Short mmCIF file of C-alpha atoms and ligand atoms in Angstrom, two decimals:
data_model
loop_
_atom_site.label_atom_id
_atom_site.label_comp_id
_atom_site.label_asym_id
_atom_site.label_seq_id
_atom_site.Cartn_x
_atom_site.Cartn_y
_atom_site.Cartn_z
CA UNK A 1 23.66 33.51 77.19
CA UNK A 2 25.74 32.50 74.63
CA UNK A 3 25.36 29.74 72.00
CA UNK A 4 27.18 27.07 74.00
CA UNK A 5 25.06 27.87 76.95
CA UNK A 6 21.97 27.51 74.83
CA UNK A 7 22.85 24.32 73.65
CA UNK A 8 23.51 23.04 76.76
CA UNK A 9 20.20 23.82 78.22
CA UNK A 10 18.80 22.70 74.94
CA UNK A 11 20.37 19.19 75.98
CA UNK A 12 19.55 19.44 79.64
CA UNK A 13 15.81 20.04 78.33
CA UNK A 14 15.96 17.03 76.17
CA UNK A 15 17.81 14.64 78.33
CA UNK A 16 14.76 15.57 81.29
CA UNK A 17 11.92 15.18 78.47
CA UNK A 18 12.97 11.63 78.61
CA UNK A 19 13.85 11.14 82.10
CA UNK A 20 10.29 12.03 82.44
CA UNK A 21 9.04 9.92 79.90
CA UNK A 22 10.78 6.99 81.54
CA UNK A 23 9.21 7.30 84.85
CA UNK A 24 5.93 8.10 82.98
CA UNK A 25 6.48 4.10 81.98
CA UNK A 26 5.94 5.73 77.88
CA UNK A 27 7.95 3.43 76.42
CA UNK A 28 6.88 4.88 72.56
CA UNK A 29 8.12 8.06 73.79
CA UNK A 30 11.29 7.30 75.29
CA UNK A 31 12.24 5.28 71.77
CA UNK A 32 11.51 8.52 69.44
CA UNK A 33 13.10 10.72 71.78
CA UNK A 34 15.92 8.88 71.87
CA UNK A 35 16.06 8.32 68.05
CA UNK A 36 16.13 12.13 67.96
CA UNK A 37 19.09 12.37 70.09
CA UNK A 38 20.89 9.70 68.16
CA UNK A 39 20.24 12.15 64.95
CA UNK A 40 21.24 14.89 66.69
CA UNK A 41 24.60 13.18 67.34
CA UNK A 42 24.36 13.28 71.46
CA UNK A 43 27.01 11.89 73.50
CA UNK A 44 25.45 8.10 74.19
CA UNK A 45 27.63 7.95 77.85
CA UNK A 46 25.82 11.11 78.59
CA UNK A 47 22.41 9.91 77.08
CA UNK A 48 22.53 6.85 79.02
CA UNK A 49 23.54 8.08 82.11
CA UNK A 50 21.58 11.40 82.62
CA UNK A 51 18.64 10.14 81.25
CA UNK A 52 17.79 6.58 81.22
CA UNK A 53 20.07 5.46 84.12
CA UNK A 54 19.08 8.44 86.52
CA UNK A 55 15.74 7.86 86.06
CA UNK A 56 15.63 4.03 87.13
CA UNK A 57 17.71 5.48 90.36
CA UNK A 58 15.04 7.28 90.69
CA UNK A 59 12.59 4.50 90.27
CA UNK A 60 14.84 2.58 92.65
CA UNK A 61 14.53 5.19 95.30
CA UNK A 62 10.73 5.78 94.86
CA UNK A 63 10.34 1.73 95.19
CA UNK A 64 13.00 2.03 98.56
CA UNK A 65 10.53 5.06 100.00
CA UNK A 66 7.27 2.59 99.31
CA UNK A 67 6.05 5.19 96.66
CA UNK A 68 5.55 2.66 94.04
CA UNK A 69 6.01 -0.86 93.52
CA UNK A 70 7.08 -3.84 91.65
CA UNK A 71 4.92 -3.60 88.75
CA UNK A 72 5.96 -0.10 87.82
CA UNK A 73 9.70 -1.21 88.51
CA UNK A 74 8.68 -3.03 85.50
CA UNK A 75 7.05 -0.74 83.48
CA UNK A 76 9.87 1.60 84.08
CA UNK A 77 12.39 -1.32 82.76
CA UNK A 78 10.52 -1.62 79.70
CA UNK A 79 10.89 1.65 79.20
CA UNK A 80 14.69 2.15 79.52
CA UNK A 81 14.96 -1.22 77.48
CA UNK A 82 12.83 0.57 74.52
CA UNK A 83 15.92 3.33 74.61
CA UNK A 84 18.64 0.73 74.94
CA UNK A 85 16.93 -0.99 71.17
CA UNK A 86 17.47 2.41 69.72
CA UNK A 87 21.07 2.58 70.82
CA UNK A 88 21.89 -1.38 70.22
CA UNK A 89 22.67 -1.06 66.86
CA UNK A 90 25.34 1.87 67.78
CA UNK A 91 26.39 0.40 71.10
CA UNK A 92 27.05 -2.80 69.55
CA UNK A 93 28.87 -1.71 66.04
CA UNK A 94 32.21 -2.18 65.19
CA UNK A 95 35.32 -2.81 62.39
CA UNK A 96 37.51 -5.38 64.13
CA UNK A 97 35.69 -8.67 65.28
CA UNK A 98 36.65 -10.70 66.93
CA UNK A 99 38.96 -9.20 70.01
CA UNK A 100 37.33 -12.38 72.01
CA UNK A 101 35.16 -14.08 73.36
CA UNK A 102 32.77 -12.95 76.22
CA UNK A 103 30.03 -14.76 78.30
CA UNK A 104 27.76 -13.07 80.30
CA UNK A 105 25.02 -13.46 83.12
CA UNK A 106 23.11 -12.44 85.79
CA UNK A 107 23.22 -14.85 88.59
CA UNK A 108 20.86 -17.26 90.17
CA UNK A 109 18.10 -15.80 91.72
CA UNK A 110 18.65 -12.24 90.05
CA UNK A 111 16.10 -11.70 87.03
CA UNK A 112 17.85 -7.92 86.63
CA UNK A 113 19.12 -7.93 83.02
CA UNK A 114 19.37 -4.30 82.09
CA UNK A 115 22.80 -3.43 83.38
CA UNK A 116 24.22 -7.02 82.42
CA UNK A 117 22.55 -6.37 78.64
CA UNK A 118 23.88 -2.71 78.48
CA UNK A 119 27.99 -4.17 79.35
CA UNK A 120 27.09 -7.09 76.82
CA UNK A 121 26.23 -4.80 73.95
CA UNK A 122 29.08 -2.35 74.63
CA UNK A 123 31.79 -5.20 74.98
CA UNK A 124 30.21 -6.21 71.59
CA UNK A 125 30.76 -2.63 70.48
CA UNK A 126 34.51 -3.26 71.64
CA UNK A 127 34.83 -5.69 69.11
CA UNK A 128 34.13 -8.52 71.61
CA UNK A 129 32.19 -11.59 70.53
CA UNK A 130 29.29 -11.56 73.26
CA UNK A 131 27.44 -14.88 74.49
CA UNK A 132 24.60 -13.71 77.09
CA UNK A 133 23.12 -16.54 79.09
CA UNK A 134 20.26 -14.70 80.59
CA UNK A 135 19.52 -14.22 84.08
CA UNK A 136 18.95 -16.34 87.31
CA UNK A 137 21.76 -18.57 85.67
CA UNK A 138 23.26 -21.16 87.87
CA UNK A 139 26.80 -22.07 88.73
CA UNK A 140 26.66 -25.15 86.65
CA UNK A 141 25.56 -23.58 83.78
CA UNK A 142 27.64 -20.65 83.57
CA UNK A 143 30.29 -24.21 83.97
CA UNK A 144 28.74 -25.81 81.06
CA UNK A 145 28.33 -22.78 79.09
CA UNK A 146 32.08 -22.19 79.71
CA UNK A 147 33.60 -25.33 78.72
CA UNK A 148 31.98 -25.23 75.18
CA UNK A 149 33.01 -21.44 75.05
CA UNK A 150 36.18 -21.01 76.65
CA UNK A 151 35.61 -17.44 76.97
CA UNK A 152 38.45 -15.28 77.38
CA UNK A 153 36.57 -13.17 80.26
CA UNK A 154 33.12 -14.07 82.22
CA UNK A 155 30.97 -11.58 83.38
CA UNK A 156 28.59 -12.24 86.34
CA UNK A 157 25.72 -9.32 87.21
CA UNK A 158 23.70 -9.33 90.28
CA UNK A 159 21.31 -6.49 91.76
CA UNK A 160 20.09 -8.18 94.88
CA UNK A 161 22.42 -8.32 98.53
CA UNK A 162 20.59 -11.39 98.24
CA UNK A 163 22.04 -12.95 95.02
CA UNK A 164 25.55 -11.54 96.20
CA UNK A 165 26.60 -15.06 97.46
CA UNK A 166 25.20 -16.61 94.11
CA UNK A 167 28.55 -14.77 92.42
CA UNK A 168 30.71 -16.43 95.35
CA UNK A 169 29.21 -20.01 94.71
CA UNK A 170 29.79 -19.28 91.06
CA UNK A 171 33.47 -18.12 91.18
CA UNK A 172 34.32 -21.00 93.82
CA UNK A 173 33.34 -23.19 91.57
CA UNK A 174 35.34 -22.22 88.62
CA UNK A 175 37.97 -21.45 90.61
CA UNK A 176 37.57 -25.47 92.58
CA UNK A 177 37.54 -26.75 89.51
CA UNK A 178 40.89 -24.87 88.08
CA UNK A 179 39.44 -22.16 85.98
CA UNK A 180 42.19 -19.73 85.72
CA UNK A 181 40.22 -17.39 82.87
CA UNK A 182 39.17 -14.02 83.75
CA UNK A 183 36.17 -13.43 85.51
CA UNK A 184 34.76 -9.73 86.18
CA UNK A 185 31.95 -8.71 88.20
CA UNK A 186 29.51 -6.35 88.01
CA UNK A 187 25.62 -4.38 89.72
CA UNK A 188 25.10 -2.09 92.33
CA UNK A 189 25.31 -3.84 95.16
CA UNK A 190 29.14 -5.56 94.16
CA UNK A 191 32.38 -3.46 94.87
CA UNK A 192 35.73 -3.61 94.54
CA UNK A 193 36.84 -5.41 97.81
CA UNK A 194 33.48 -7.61 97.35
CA UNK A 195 35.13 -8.53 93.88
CA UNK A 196 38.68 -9.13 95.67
CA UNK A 197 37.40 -11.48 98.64
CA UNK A 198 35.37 -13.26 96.65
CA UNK A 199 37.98 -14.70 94.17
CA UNK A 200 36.89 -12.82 91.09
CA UNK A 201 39.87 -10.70 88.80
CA UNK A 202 37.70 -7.46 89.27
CA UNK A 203 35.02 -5.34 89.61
CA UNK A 204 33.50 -2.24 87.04
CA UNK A 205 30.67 -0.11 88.07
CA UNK A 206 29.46 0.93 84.73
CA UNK A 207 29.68 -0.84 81.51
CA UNK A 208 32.69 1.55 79.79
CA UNK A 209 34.49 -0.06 82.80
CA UNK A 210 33.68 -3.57 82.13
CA UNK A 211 34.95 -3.16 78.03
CA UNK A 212 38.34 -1.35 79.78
CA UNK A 213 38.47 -4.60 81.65
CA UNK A 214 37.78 -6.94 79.56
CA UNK A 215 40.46 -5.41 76.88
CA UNK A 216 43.11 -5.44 79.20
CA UNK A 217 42.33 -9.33 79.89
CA UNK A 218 43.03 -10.37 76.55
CA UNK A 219 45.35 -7.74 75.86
CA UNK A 220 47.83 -10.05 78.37
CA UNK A 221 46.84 -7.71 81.16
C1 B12 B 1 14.20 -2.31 87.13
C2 B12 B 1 14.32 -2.98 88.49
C3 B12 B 1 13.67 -4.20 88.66
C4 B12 B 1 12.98 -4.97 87.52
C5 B12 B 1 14.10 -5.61 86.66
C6 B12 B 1 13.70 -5.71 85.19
C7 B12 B 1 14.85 -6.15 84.35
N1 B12 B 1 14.49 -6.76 83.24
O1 B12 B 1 16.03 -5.98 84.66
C8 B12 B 1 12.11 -6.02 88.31
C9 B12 B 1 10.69 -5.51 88.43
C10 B12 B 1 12.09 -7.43 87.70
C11 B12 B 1 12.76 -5.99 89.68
C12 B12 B 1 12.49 -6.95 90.64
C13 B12 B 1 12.98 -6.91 91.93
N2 B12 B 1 13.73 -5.93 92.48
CO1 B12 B 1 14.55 -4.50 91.44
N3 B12 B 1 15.16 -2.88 90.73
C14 B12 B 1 15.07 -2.35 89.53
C15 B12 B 1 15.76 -0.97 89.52
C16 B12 B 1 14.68 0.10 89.65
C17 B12 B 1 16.61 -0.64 88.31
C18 B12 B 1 17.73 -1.63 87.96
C19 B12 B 1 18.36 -1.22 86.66
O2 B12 B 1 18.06 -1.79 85.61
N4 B12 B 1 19.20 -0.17 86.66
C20 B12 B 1 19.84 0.38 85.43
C21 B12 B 1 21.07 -0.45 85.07
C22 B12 B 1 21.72 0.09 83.79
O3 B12 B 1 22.01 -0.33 86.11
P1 B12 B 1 22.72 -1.59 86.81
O4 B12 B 1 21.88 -2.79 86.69
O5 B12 B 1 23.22 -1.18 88.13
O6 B12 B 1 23.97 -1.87 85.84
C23 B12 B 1 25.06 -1.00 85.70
C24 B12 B 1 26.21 -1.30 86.67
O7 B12 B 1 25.78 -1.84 87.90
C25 B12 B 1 27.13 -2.19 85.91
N5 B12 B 1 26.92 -3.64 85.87
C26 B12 B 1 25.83 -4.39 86.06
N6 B12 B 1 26.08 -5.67 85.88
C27 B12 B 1 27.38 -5.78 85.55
C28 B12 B 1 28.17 -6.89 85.27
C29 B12 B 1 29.52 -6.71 84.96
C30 B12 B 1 30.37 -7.88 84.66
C31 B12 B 1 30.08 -5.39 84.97
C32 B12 B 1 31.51 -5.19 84.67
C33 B12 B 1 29.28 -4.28 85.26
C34 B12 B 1 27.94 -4.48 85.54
O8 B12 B 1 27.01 -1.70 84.59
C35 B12 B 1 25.66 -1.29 84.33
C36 B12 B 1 25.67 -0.14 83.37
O9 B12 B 1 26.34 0.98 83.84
C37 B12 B 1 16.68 -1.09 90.78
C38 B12 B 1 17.07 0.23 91.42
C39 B12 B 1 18.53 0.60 91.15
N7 B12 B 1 18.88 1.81 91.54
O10 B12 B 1 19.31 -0.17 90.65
C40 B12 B 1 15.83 -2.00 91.68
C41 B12 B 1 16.50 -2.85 92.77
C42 B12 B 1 17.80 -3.45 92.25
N8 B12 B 1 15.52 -3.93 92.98
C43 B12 B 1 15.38 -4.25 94.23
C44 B12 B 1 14.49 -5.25 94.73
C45 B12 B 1 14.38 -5.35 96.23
C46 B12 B 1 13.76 -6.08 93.85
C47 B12 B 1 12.80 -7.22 94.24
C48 B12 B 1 13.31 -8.13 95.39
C49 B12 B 1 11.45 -6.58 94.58
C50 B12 B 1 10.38 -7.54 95.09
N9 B12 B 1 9.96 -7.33 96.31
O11 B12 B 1 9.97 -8.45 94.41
C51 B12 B 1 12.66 -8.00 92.91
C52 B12 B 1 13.68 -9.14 92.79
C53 B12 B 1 13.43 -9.99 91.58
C54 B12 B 1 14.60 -10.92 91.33
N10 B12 B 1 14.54 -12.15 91.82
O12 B12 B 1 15.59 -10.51 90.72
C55 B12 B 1 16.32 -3.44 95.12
C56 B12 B 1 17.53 -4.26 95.58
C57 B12 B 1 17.92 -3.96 97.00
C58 B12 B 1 19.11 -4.78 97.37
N11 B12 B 1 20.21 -4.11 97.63
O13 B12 B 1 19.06 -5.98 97.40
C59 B12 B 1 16.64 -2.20 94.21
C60 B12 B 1 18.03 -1.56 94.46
C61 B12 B 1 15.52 -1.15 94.48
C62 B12 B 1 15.59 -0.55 95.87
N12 B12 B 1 16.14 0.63 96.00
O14 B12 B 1 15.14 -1.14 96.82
N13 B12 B 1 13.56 -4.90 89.85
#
């Protein structure tokens, strides 16, 4: 083995400690294991993804299969949200500020936060200036919100097939009432042709995608 191959499986080692730790619900562990990796200068795409990300699939599966159940879907969240404080201050740092002006949600009847929080402090890293209005926000708020904002892109999260036609309501109304601002869409349930039919500008699957978006918006794209 040589010494790339040993640092590699050092990584893979690591990255599983706190896959592990996440589906353990040790919240205390997952934050000093990810500290460590933030000293150790890992890749925080790769942290995020392999580790914290794969493990609430995981979580997601196991809850699909009847293996476990609401209450450790939230104990795994708080969890994966203990990682995501470590990385806030590096997700969300940056030189140029403002680019624009972002407002974000998760839509009525959706309490799932963690993906909409995770594009919100990455557009903030990409130098955006991020208003987050929570979750199970309603179309007339996100309205509200918007006309004291004027946001140069919206971003709506939902997790549920059942919150789905929340986003619809949501984007008819802007668009009924002449909103001609960007407005992205995002959670694991949405796609690209979902995005398309129901009025909004697009769709990103991961929250690198939503920055690329959003960039491009107020770059003129
Ligand atoms: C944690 C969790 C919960 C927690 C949420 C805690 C919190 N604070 O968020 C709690 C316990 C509250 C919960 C509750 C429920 N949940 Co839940 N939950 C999950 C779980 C395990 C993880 C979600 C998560 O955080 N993933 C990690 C993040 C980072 O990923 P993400 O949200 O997909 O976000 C990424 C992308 O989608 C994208 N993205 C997200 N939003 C946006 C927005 C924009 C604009 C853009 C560009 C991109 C983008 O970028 C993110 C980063 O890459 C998922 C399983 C799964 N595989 O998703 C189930 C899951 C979503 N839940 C599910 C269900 C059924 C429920 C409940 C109905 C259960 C119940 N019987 O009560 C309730 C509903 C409550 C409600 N009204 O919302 C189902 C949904 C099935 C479906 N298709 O409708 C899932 C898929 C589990 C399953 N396999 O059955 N849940």
């Amino acid at each position: 083995m040589n010494d790339n191959d040993s640092h590699a499986t050092d990584l893979d080692a690591r990255l599983d400690a706190i896959y592990e730790a996440t589906l353990d619900f040790d919240a205390d562990a997952v934050a000093r294991m990810v500290a460590k990796e933030v000293e150790l200068g890992t890749d925080l795409q790769t942290l995020i993804n392999d580790a914290l990300i794969a493990a609430m699939e995981e979580l997601g599966e196991l809850f699909a299969e009847g293996e476990v159940f609401v209450p450790e879907l939230l104990m795994g969240a708080k969890a994966m949200k203990a990682g995501l404080e470590i990385l806030r201050p590096l997700l969300t740092a940056t030189e140029a500020k403002p680019r624009g002006v972002a407002l974000m949600g998760t839509v009525h009847g959706d309490l799932h936060d963690i993906g909409k929080n995770l594009v919100g402090m990455m557009l903030e890293g990409g130098g955006f200036e991020v208003h987050d209005l929570g979750v199970n926000v309603a179309p007339e708020e996100f309205w509200d919100a918007a006309q004291e904002l004027r946001p140069d892109v919206i971003g709506l999260s939902a997790l549920l097939t059942t919150t789905t036609p929340n986003m619809r309501r949501t984007i008819e109304l802007f668009r009924g009432r002449g909103w001609n601002g960007h407005i992205m869409v995002g959670g694991a349930p949405v796609s690209k042709d979902f995005a398309a039919e129901i009025g909004a500008d697009d769709y990103a699957s991961d929250a690198p995608g939503g920055v690329v978006l959003a960039k491009r918006y107020v770059a003129g794209g």
